[in-house]
mmCIF file of C-alpha atoms and ligand atoms in Angstrom:
data_model
loop_
_atom_site.group_PDB
_atom_site.id
_atom_site.type_symbol
_atom_site.label_atom_id
_atom_site.label_comp_id
_atom_site.label_asym_id
_atom_site.label_seq_id
_atom_site.Cartn_x
_atom_site.Cartn_y
_atom_site.Cartn_z
ATOM 1 C CA MET A 1 11.993 -24.365 -3.680
ATOM 2 C CA SER A 2 12.872 -21.226 -1.739
ATOM 3 C CA ASP A 3 13.791 -17.894 -3.302
ATOM 4 C CA ILE A 4 17.463 -16.943 -3.402
ATOM 5 C CA VAL A 5 18.983 -13.607 -2.445
ATOM 6 C CA PHE A 6 22.582 -12.593 -3.210
ATOM 7 C CA ILE A 7 23.809 -9.949 -0.771
ATOM 8 C CA THR A 8 27.106 -8.073 -1.100
ATOM 9 C CA GLY A 9 28.597 -6.552 2.032
ATOM 10 C CA ALA A 10 26.839 -9.069 4.276
ATOM 11 C CA THR A 11 29.494 -8.922 7.002
ATOM 12 C CA SER A 12 28.189 -5.750 8.632
ATOM 13 C CA GLY A 13 25.439 -3.142 8.839
ATOM 14 C CA PHE A 14 22.650 -3.250 6.248
ATOM 15 C CA GLY A 15 23.926 -6.396 4.526
ATOM 16 C CA ARG A 16 24.111 -8.386 7.721
ATOM 17 C CA ALA A 17 20.651 -7.223 8.808
ATOM 18 C CA ALA A 18 19.325 -8.118 5.354
ATOM 19 C CA ALA A 19 20.714 -11.641 5.716
ATOM 20 C CA HIS A 20 18.690 -11.998 8.914
ATOM 21 C CA ARG A 21 15.553 -10.454 7.381
ATOM 22 C CA PHE A 22 15.525 -12.683 4.300
ATOM 23 C CA ALA A 23 16.359 -15.729 6.445
ATOM 24 C CA GLU A 24 13.358 -14.949 8.643
ATOM 25 C CA ALA A 25 11.211 -15.310 5.505
ATOM 26 C CA GLY A 26 12.880 -18.583 4.523
ATOM 27 C CA TRP A 27 14.969 -17.344 1.592
ATOM 28 C CA SER A 28 18.214 -19.115 0.673
ATOM 29 C CA LEU A 29 21.178 -16.814 1.145
ATOM 30 C CA VAL A 30 24.308 -16.113 -0.847
ATOM 31 C CA LEU A 31 26.337 -13.923 1.490
ATOM 32 C CA SER A 32 29.519 -12.141 0.435
ATOM 33 C CA GLY A 33 32.123 -9.815 1.863
ATOM 34 C CA ARG A 34 35.857 -9.712 2.414
ATOM 35 C CA ARG A 35 35.862 -10.800 6.071
ATOM 36 C CA GLY A 36 35.592 -14.576 6.109
ATOM 37 C CA ASP A 37 35.371 -14.854 9.900
ATOM 38 C CA ARG A 38 32.228 -12.751 9.905
ATOM 39 C CA LEU A 39 30.711 -14.785 7.090
ATOM 40 C CA ASP A 40 31.440 -17.952 9.065
ATOM 41 C CA ALA A 41 29.714 -16.439 12.100
ATOM 42 C CA LEU A 42 26.667 -15.513 10.019
ATOM 43 C CA GLU A 43 26.507 -18.991 8.541
ATOM 44 C CA ALA A 44 26.655 -20.443 12.052
ATOM 45 C CA GLU A 45 23.801 -18.150 13.132
ATOM 46 C CA LEU A 46 21.530 -18.728 10.148
ATOM 47 C CA GLY A 47 22.608 -22.038 8.651
ATOM 48 C CA ASP A 48 20.271 -24.180 10.725
ATOM 49 C CA LYS A 49 17.286 -22.075 9.573
ATOM 50 C CA VAL A 50 17.938 -21.630 5.845
ATOM 51 C CA ALA A 51 20.424 -22.658 3.153
ATOM 52 C CA VAL A 52 23.499 -20.415 3.267
ATOM 53 C CA HIS A 53 26.358 -20.119 0.791
ATOM 54 C CA THR A 54 29.188 -17.762 1.758
ATOM 55 C CA LEU A 55 31.673 -16.122 -0.570
ATOM 56 C CA VAL A 56 34.816 -14.339 0.552
ATOM 57 C CA LEU A 57 34.738 -11.810 -2.223
ATOM 58 C CA ASP A 58 36.088 -8.357 -2.975
ATOM 59 C CA VAL A 59 33.570 -6.762 -5.326
ATOM 60 C CA ARG A 60 36.365 -4.733 -6.957
ATOM 61 C CA ASP A 61 37.817 -7.923 -8.473
ATOM 62 C CA ASP A 62 35.736 -8.483 -11.605
ATOM 63 C CA GLU A 63 37.257 -11.886 -12.401
ATOM 64 C CA ALA A 64 36.656 -13.175 -8.877
ATOM 65 C CA VAL A 65 33.079 -11.895 -8.988
ATOM 66 C CA GLN A 66 32.398 -13.611 -12.315
ATOM 67 C CA LYS A 67 33.969 -16.857 -11.072
ATOM 68 C CA ALA A 68 31.956 -16.769 -7.851
ATOM 69 C CA VAL A 69 28.728 -16.363 -9.813
ATOM 70 C CA ASP A 70 29.664 -19.002 -12.409
ATOM 71 C CA THR A 71 30.486 -21.544 -9.709
ATOM 72 C CA LEU A 72 27.496 -21.031 -7.436
ATOM 73 C CA PRO A 73 26.345 -24.452 -6.215
ATOM 74 C CA GLU A 74 23.194 -25.669 -7.960
ATOM 75 C CA PRO A 75 20.761 -24.864 -5.102
ATOM 76 C CA PHE A 76 21.966 -21.219 -5.117
ATOM 77 C CA LYS A 77 22.119 -20.573 -8.870
ATOM 78 C CA ARG A 78 18.709 -19.039 -9.599
ATOM 79 C CA VAL A 79 19.235 -15.764 -7.747
ATOM 80 C CA ARG A 80 15.958 -13.845 -7.608
ATOM 81 C CA THR A 81 17.125 -10.786 -5.694
ATOM 82 C CA LEU A 82 20.477 -9.046 -5.863
ATOM 83 C CA ILE A 83 21.221 -6.652 -3.025
ATOM 84 C CA ASN A 84 24.119 -4.515 -4.247
ATOM 85 C CA ASN A 85 25.032 -3.199 -0.832
ATOM 86 C CA ALA A 86 28.845 -3.379 -0.470
ATOM 87 C CA GLY A 87 30.208 0.125 -0.270
ATOM 88 C CA LEU A 88 31.988 2.698 1.771
ATOM 89 C CA ALA A 89 32.803 6.337 2.302
ATOM 90 C CA LEU A 90 36.284 7.517 3.177
ATOM 91 C CA ALA A 91 37.983 10.759 4.164
ATOM 92 C CA PRO A 92 35.192 13.154 5.187
ATOM 93 C CA GLN A 93 37.616 16.091 4.874
ATOM 94 C CA PRO A 94 37.363 18.789 2.177
ATOM 95 C CA ALA A 95 38.117 17.416 -1.299
ATOM 96 C CA GLN A 96 41.365 19.328 -1.582
ATOM 97 C CA LYS A 97 42.756 17.500 1.473
ATOM 98 C CA VAL A 98 41.876 13.966 0.439
ATOM 99 C CA ALA A 99 44.404 11.413 -0.823
ATOM 100 C CA LEU A 100 43.739 10.304 -4.392
ATOM 101 C CA LYS A 101 43.840 6.664 -3.316
ATOM 102 C CA ASP A 102 40.780 7.213 -1.113
ATOM 103 C CA TRP A 103 38.844 8.567 -4.087
ATOM 104 C CA HIS A 104 39.953 5.570 -6.130
ATOM 105 C CA THR A 105 38.878 3.141 -3.392
ATOM 106 C CA MET A 106 35.387 4.645 -3.278
ATOM 107 C CA ILE A 107 35.012 4.573 -7.069
ATOM 108 C CA ASP A 108 36.425 1.049 -7.294
ATOM 109 C CA THR A 109 34.027 -0.228 -4.614
ATOM 110 C CA ASN A 110 30.827 1.814 -4.971
ATOM 111 C CA VAL A 111 30.867 2.143 -8.756
ATOM 112 C CA THR A 112 33.069 -0.559 -10.310
ATOM 113 C CA GLY A 113 32.231 -3.169 -7.663
ATOM 114 C CA LEU A 114 28.495 -2.632 -8.030
ATOM 115 C CA VAL A 115 28.805 -2.801 -11.796
ATOM 116 C CA ASN A 116 30.893 -5.998 -11.586
ATOM 117 C CA VAL A 117 28.294 -7.851 -9.544
ATOM 118 C CA THR A 118 25.396 -6.552 -11.614
ATOM 119 C CA HIS A 119 27.038 -7.612 -14.875
ATOM 120 C CA ALA A 120 27.792 -11.094 -13.559
ATOM 121 C CA LEU A 121 24.250 -11.691 -12.295
ATOM 122 C CA LEU A 122 22.186 -10.028 -15.023
ATOM 123 C CA PRO A 123 21.836 -13.171 -17.194
ATOM 124 C CA THR A 124 20.503 -15.120 -14.197
ATOM 125 C CA LEU A 125 18.115 -12.373 -13.153
ATOM 126 C CA ILE A 126 16.788 -12.077 -16.706
ATOM 127 C CA GLU A 127 16.314 -15.838 -16.831
ATOM 128 C CA VAL A 128 14.341 -15.703 -13.582
ATOM 129 C CA GLY A 129 12.356 -12.847 -15.112
ATOM 130 C CA GLU A 130 9.142 -11.703 -13.473
ATOM 131 C CA GLY A 131 9.726 -10.769 -9.838
ATOM 132 C CA ALA A 132 13.514 -10.680 -10.101
ATOM 133 C CA THR A 133 14.864 -7.626 -8.322
ATOM 134 C CA ILE A 134 18.036 -5.589 -8.076
ATOM 135 C CA VAL A 135 18.267 -3.334 -5.032
ATOM 136 C CA ASN A 136 21.169 -0.951 -5.491
ATOM 137 C CA VAL A 137 22.140 0.787 -2.270
ATOM 138 C CA GLY A 138 22.602 4.440 -3.091
ATOM 139 C CA SER A 139 22.431 7.237 -0.559
ATOM 140 C CA ILE A 140 20.904 10.623 0.125
ATOM 141 C CA ALA A 141 24.467 11.762 -0.622
ATOM 142 C CA GLY A 142 23.831 10.879 -4.273
ATOM 143 C CA GLN A 143 21.138 13.529 -4.503
ATOM 144 C CA TRP A 144 22.067 16.165 -1.946
ATOM 145 C CA PRO A 145 25.520 17.789 -1.746
ATOM 146 C CA TYR A 146 27.274 18.419 1.560
ATOM 147 C CA PRO A 147 30.850 19.222 2.622
ATOM 148 C CA GLY A 148 33.181 16.250 2.729
ATOM 149 C CA SER A 149 30.994 14.109 0.470
ATOM 150 C CA HIS A 150 33.023 14.706 -2.735
ATOM 151 C CA VAL A 151 33.569 11.350 -4.464
ATOM 152 C CA TYR A 152 31.335 9.404 -2.066
ATOM 153 C CA GLY A 153 28.213 11.389 -3.003
ATOM 154 C CA ALA A 154 29.236 11.348 -6.656
ATOM 155 C CA SER A 155 29.586 7.563 -6.572
ATOM 156 C CA LYS A 156 26.060 7.288 -5.181
ATOM 157 C CA ALA A 157 24.751 9.637 -7.902
ATOM 158 C CA PHE A 158 26.174 7.062 -10.306
ATOM 159 C CA VAL A 159 24.219 4.349 -8.486
ATOM 160 C CA GLN A 160 20.988 6.294 -8.965
ATOM 161 C CA GLN A 161 21.475 6.970 -12.678
ATOM 162 C CA PHE A 162 22.781 3.463 -13.362
ATOM 163 C CA SER A 163 19.671 2.060 -11.680
ATOM 164 C CA TYR A 164 17.372 4.200 -13.828
ATOM 165 C CA ASN A 165 19.289 3.377 -17.015
ATOM 166 C CA LEU A 166 19.215 -0.334 -16.206
ATOM 167 C CA ARG A 167 15.454 -0.098 -15.910
ATOM 168 C CA CYS A 168 15.239 1.215 -19.470
ATOM 169 C CA ASP A 169 17.253 -1.666 -20.880
ATOM 170 C CA LEU A 170 15.556 -4.313 -18.740
ATOM 171 C CA GLN A 171 12.062 -3.270 -19.716
ATOM 172 C CA GLY A 172 10.200 -6.349 -20.904
ATOM 173 C CA THR A 173 12.384 -8.779 -18.971
ATOM 174 C CA GLY A 174 10.407 -8.519 -15.736
ATOM 175 C CA VAL A 175 13.545 -7.568 -13.777
ATOM 176 C CA ARG A 176 13.014 -4.653 -11.398
ATOM 177 C CA VAL A 177 15.626 -2.159 -10.289
ATOM 178 C CA THR A 178 15.501 0.128 -7.275
ATOM 179 C CA ASP A 179 17.886 2.787 -6.051
ATOM 180 C CA LEU A 180 17.467 2.520 -2.272
ATOM 181 C CA ALA A 181 18.861 5.737 -0.831
ATOM 182 C CA PRO A 182 19.185 5.797 2.946
ATOM 183 C CA GLY A 183 20.036 8.775 5.092
ATOM 184 C CA MET A 184 21.934 8.594 8.358
ATOM 185 C CA ALA A 185 21.999 5.050 9.691
ATOM 186 C CA GLU A 186 24.061 3.739 12.582
ATOM 187 C CA THR A 187 26.327 0.955 11.339
ATOM 188 C CA GLU A 188 30.102 0.637 10.992
ATOM 189 C CA PHE A 189 29.853 3.141 8.120
ATOM 190 C CA THR A 190 31.185 6.135 10.067
ATOM 191 C CA LEU A 191 33.894 4.064 11.738
ATOM 192 C CA VAL A 192 35.133 3.153 8.246
ATOM 193 C CA ARG A 193 34.659 6.690 6.942
ATOM 194 C CA THR A 194 36.756 8.198 9.738
ATOM 195 C CA GLY A 195 39.510 5.597 9.494
ATOM 196 C CA GLY A 196 38.497 3.804 12.710
ATOM 197 C CA ASP A 197 37.657 6.799 14.926
ATOM 198 C CA GLN A 198 35.111 5.297 17.341
ATOM 199 C CA THR A 199 34.736 8.599 19.209
ATOM 200 C CA ALA A 200 33.799 10.452 16.012
ATOM 201 C CA SER A 201 31.371 7.704 15.101
ATOM 202 C CA ASP A 202 29.721 7.726 18.541
ATOM 203 C CA LYS A 203 29.508 11.539 18.434
ATOM 204 C CA LEU A 204 27.697 11.551 15.089
ATOM 205 C CA TYR A 205 24.916 9.296 16.332
ATOM 206 C CA ARG A 206 24.716 10.661 19.907
ATOM 207 C CA GLY A 207 21.623 12.615 20.973
ATOM 208 C CA THR A 208 19.553 11.808 17.906
ATOM 209 C CA THR A 209 17.725 8.833 16.458
ATOM 210 C CA ALA A 210 19.457 7.433 13.405
ATOM 211 C CA LEU A 211 18.024 4.735 11.169
ATOM 212 C CA THR A 212 19.036 1.217 12.139
ATOM 213 C CA ALA A 213 20.420 -1.467 9.871
ATOM 214 C CA GLU A 214 17.185 -3.381 10.474
ATOM 215 C CA ASP A 215 15.129 -0.420 9.171
ATOM 216 C CA ILE A 216 16.974 -0.589 5.868
ATOM 217 C CA ALA A 217 16.893 -4.389 5.719
ATOM 218 C CA GLU A 218 13.111 -4.165 6.069
ATOM 219 C CA GLN A 219 12.996 -1.837 3.037
ATOM 220 C CA MET A 220 15.211 -4.224 1.061
ATOM 221 C CA PHE A 221 12.872 -7.094 1.824
ATOM 222 C CA TYR A 222 9.750 -5.060 1.115
ATOM 223 C CA ILE A 223 11.050 -3.862 -2.268
ATOM 224 C CA SER A 224 12.016 -7.420 -3.220
ATOM 225 C CA THR A 225 8.649 -8.889 -2.348
ATOM 226 C CA LEU A 226 6.347 -6.308 -3.901
ATOM 227 C CA PRO A 227 3.891 -7.711 -6.430
ATOM 228 C CA ALA A 228 5.831 -8.386 -9.626
ATOM 229 C CA HIS A 229 4.138 -5.575 -11.575
ATOM 230 C CA ILE A 230 5.425 -2.876 -9.198
ATOM 231 C CA ASN A 231 8.865 -1.242 -9.469
ATOM 232 C CA PHE A 232 9.958 1.307 -6.902
ATOM 233 C CA ASN A 233 12.434 3.426 -8.901
ATOM 234 C CA ARG A 234 13.972 5.210 -5.951
ATOM 235 C CA VAL A 235 13.305 4.938 -2.247
ATOM 236 C CA GLU A 236 14.854 7.699 -0.162
ATOM 237 C CA VAL A 237 14.655 7.054 3.563
ATOM 238 C CA MET A 238 15.775 9.461 6.271
ATOM 239 C CA PRO A 239 15.418 9.386 10.019
ATOM 240 C CA THR A 240 12.607 11.701 11.088
ATOM 241 C CA ARG A 241 15.212 13.706 12.997
ATOM 242 C CA GLN A 242 17.354 14.340 9.877
ATOM 243 C CA ALA A 243 16.464 16.977 7.258
ATOM 244 C CA TRP A 244 18.096 19.381 4.784
ATOM 245 C CA SER A 245 19.813 22.563 5.866
ATOM 246 C CA ALA A 246 20.229 26.114 4.574
ATOM 247 C CA PHE A 247 22.632 27.015 1.756
ATOM 248 C CA ALA A 248 26.086 27.981 2.970
ATOM 249 C CA VAL A 249 27.160 31.546 2.151
ATOM 250 C CA ASP A 250 30.766 32.701 2.173
ATOM 251 C CA ARG A 251 30.921 36.194 3.758
ATOM 252 C CA ASP A 252 33.686 38.794 4.276
HETATM 253 P P1 LIG B 301 29.142 -1.047 7.007
HETATM 254 O O1 LIG B 301 30.508 -0.469 7.026
HETATM 255 O O2 LIG B 301 28.549 -1.509 8.270
HETATM 256 O O3 LIG B 301 29.070 -2.226 5.926
HETATM 257 C C1 LIG B 301 29.711 -2.107 4.675
HETATM 258 C C2 LIG B 301 29.790 -3.467 4.021
HETATM 259 O O4 LIG B 301 30.421 -3.324 2.738
HETATM 260 C C3 LIG B 301 30.629 -4.455 4.829
HETATM 261 O O5 LIG B 301 29.953 -5.686 4.891
HETATM 262 C C4 LIG B 301 31.901 -4.595 4.015
HETATM 263 O O6 LIG B 301 32.389 -5.927 4.112
HETATM 264 C C5 LIG B 301 31.390 -4.343 2.598
HETATM 265 N N1 LIG B 301 32.455 -3.942 1.696
HETATM 266 C C6 LIG B 301 33.178 -2.797 1.697
HETATM 267 N N2 LIG B 301 34.110 -2.828 0.727
HETATM 268 C C7 LIG B 301 33.968 -4.018 0.093
HETATM 269 C C8 LIG B 301 34.626 -4.653 -0.985
HETATM 270 N N3 LIG B 301 35.644 -4.055 -1.640
HETATM 271 N N4 LIG B 301 34.206 -5.883 -1.378
HETATM 272 C C9 LIG B 301 33.187 -6.491 -0.748
HETATM 273 N N5 LIG B 301 32.525 -5.957 0.280
HETATM 274 C C10 LIG B 301 32.916 -4.728 0.698
HETATM 275 O O7 LIG B 301 28.215 0.102 6.360
HETATM 276 P P2 LIG B 301 26.668 0.119 5.947
HETATM 277 O O8 LIG B 301 25.998 -1.144 6.227
HETATM 278 O O9 LIG B 301 26.106 1.366 6.491
HETATM 279 O O10 LIG B 301 26.844 0.328 4.372
HETATM 280 C C11 LIG B 301 26.225 -0.481 3.400
HETATM 281 C C12 LIG B 301 25.919 0.381 2.197
HETATM 282 O O11 LIG B 301 25.015 1.412 2.566
HETATM 283 C C13 LIG B 301 27.116 1.101 1.590
HETATM 284 O O12 LIG B 301 27.002 1.043 0.185
HETATM 285 C C14 LIG B 301 26.964 2.539 2.077
HETATM 286 O O13 LIG B 301 27.554 3.464 1.209
HETATM 287 C C15 LIG B 301 25.460 2.660 2.086
HETATM 288 N N6 LIG B 301 24.875 3.701 2.918
HETATM 289 C C16 LIG B 301 25.127 3.763 4.265
HETATM 290 C C17 LIG B 301 24.496 4.738 5.019
HETATM 291 C C18 LIG B 301 24.739 4.896 6.479
HETATM 292 O O14 LIG B 301 24.473 5.993 7.007
HETATM 293 N N7 LIG B 301 25.189 3.884 7.179
HETATM 294 C C19 LIG B 301 23.531 5.668 4.411
HETATM 295 C C20 LIG B 301 23.369 5.507 3.001
HETATM 296 C C21 LIG B 301 23.998 4.554 2.295
HETATM 297 P P3 LIG B 301 33.928 -6.351 4.234
HETATM 298 O O15 LIG B 301 34.662 -5.224 4.887
HETATM 299 O O16 LIG B 301 33.893 -7.616 5.033
HETATM 300 O O17 LIG B 301 34.334 -6.580 2.814
HETATM 301 C C1 LIG B 302 25.652 8.028 3.937
HETATM 302 C C2 LIG B 302 24.537 8.815 4.480
HETATM 303 O O1 LIG B 302 23.920 10.972 5.664
HETATM 304 O O2 LIG B 302 26.275 10.300 5.694
HETATM 305 O O3 LIG B 302 25.374 7.526 2.701
HETATM 306 O O4 LIG B 302 25.307 11.093 3.655
HETATM 307 S S1 LIG B 302 25.038 10.376 4.893
#
C-alpha cells in the first residue's frame, strides 16, 4: 500500500509542486484548497499515475476541516505526511496603514487554519506513528523582521513555536514535526500579497534568482522521507542571492 500525503494549499505554488513531487514517488494524494477548478485540473494531471482525493476546503473553517478528515475515503485515511502549506501574506504596507480585516485574514489562515488541520489529523498521525511527519510551512519572516511584514511575520513565528511545542508533546509517538521556513520564492504569493498587482510581483522577482516552488517541494519530500529516527526541527532555505541587510537607523 502506498504512503499518503495530505497537502493544504495544493492549488498553487509550493502545494501544487509538492503534489507533483509526491506523485512522482508514488504516494497517494489528498489535495485541498478553495479553488475546485484547480483541484480538478491537478487530479486530471496526476490521477492516472497515483490515487488522488481532492477536497474543496477552506482551512479557516474548523468544522469543515474536521468533517473532511473524518470522511476521508478508506484508501486515503492513514495519512503519513501532513503538509500544512496553505497560507498567505496581505497588505505589505506599514502596519499603521493596514486594514484590520487583512490582519484577521492572515491570522485566521496562517495560524487558525494550520491549527485546525493539525488538530484534525493528529490522531491519525499518532496512529501511524514511526515515520509520520508534519511539515509546517513557516517563513524566514517568522524569524527576521522587515518593514511591511507585521502580522504575516508574526503568524509565521507562531508556526515555528507551535512546531517546536508540538515536538515536545509528540515525543514518544514517532511523529516528526518540521518548521520549513523558505525565503523568497516565485509563486503566486506576491500577487496575492499585493492584491493582484502583477507588475509589482514581476518586479520583485526580476533580475535575481528566487527559489522555485519545485525547490521547496523537494525539501518537503526530503523531510518526509528521512529515516524515521531523524527530525529536522527547522529548515530555513533562502536563495543564494538573498541575504540579511543592515539595521535601519532613523536620522534627523
Ligand atoms: P501561493 O499563493 O502560490 O499558494 C498559496 C496556497 O494557499 C494556494 O493553494 C491557496 O489555495 C492556499 N490558501 C490560501 N488561503 C487558504 C484558505 N483559507 N484555505 C485553504 N487554502 C488556502 O503561495 P505559496 O505557494 O508561495 O505559499 C505557500 C505557503 O508558503 C504559504 O504558507 C506562504 O506563507 C509560505 N511561504 C511562501 C514564500 C514565498 O516567497 N512564496 C516564502 C515563505 C513562505 P486557494 O486560494 O485555492 O484556497
Ligand atoms: C515570504 C518570504 O521573503 O517575502 O514568506 O518574507 S519573504
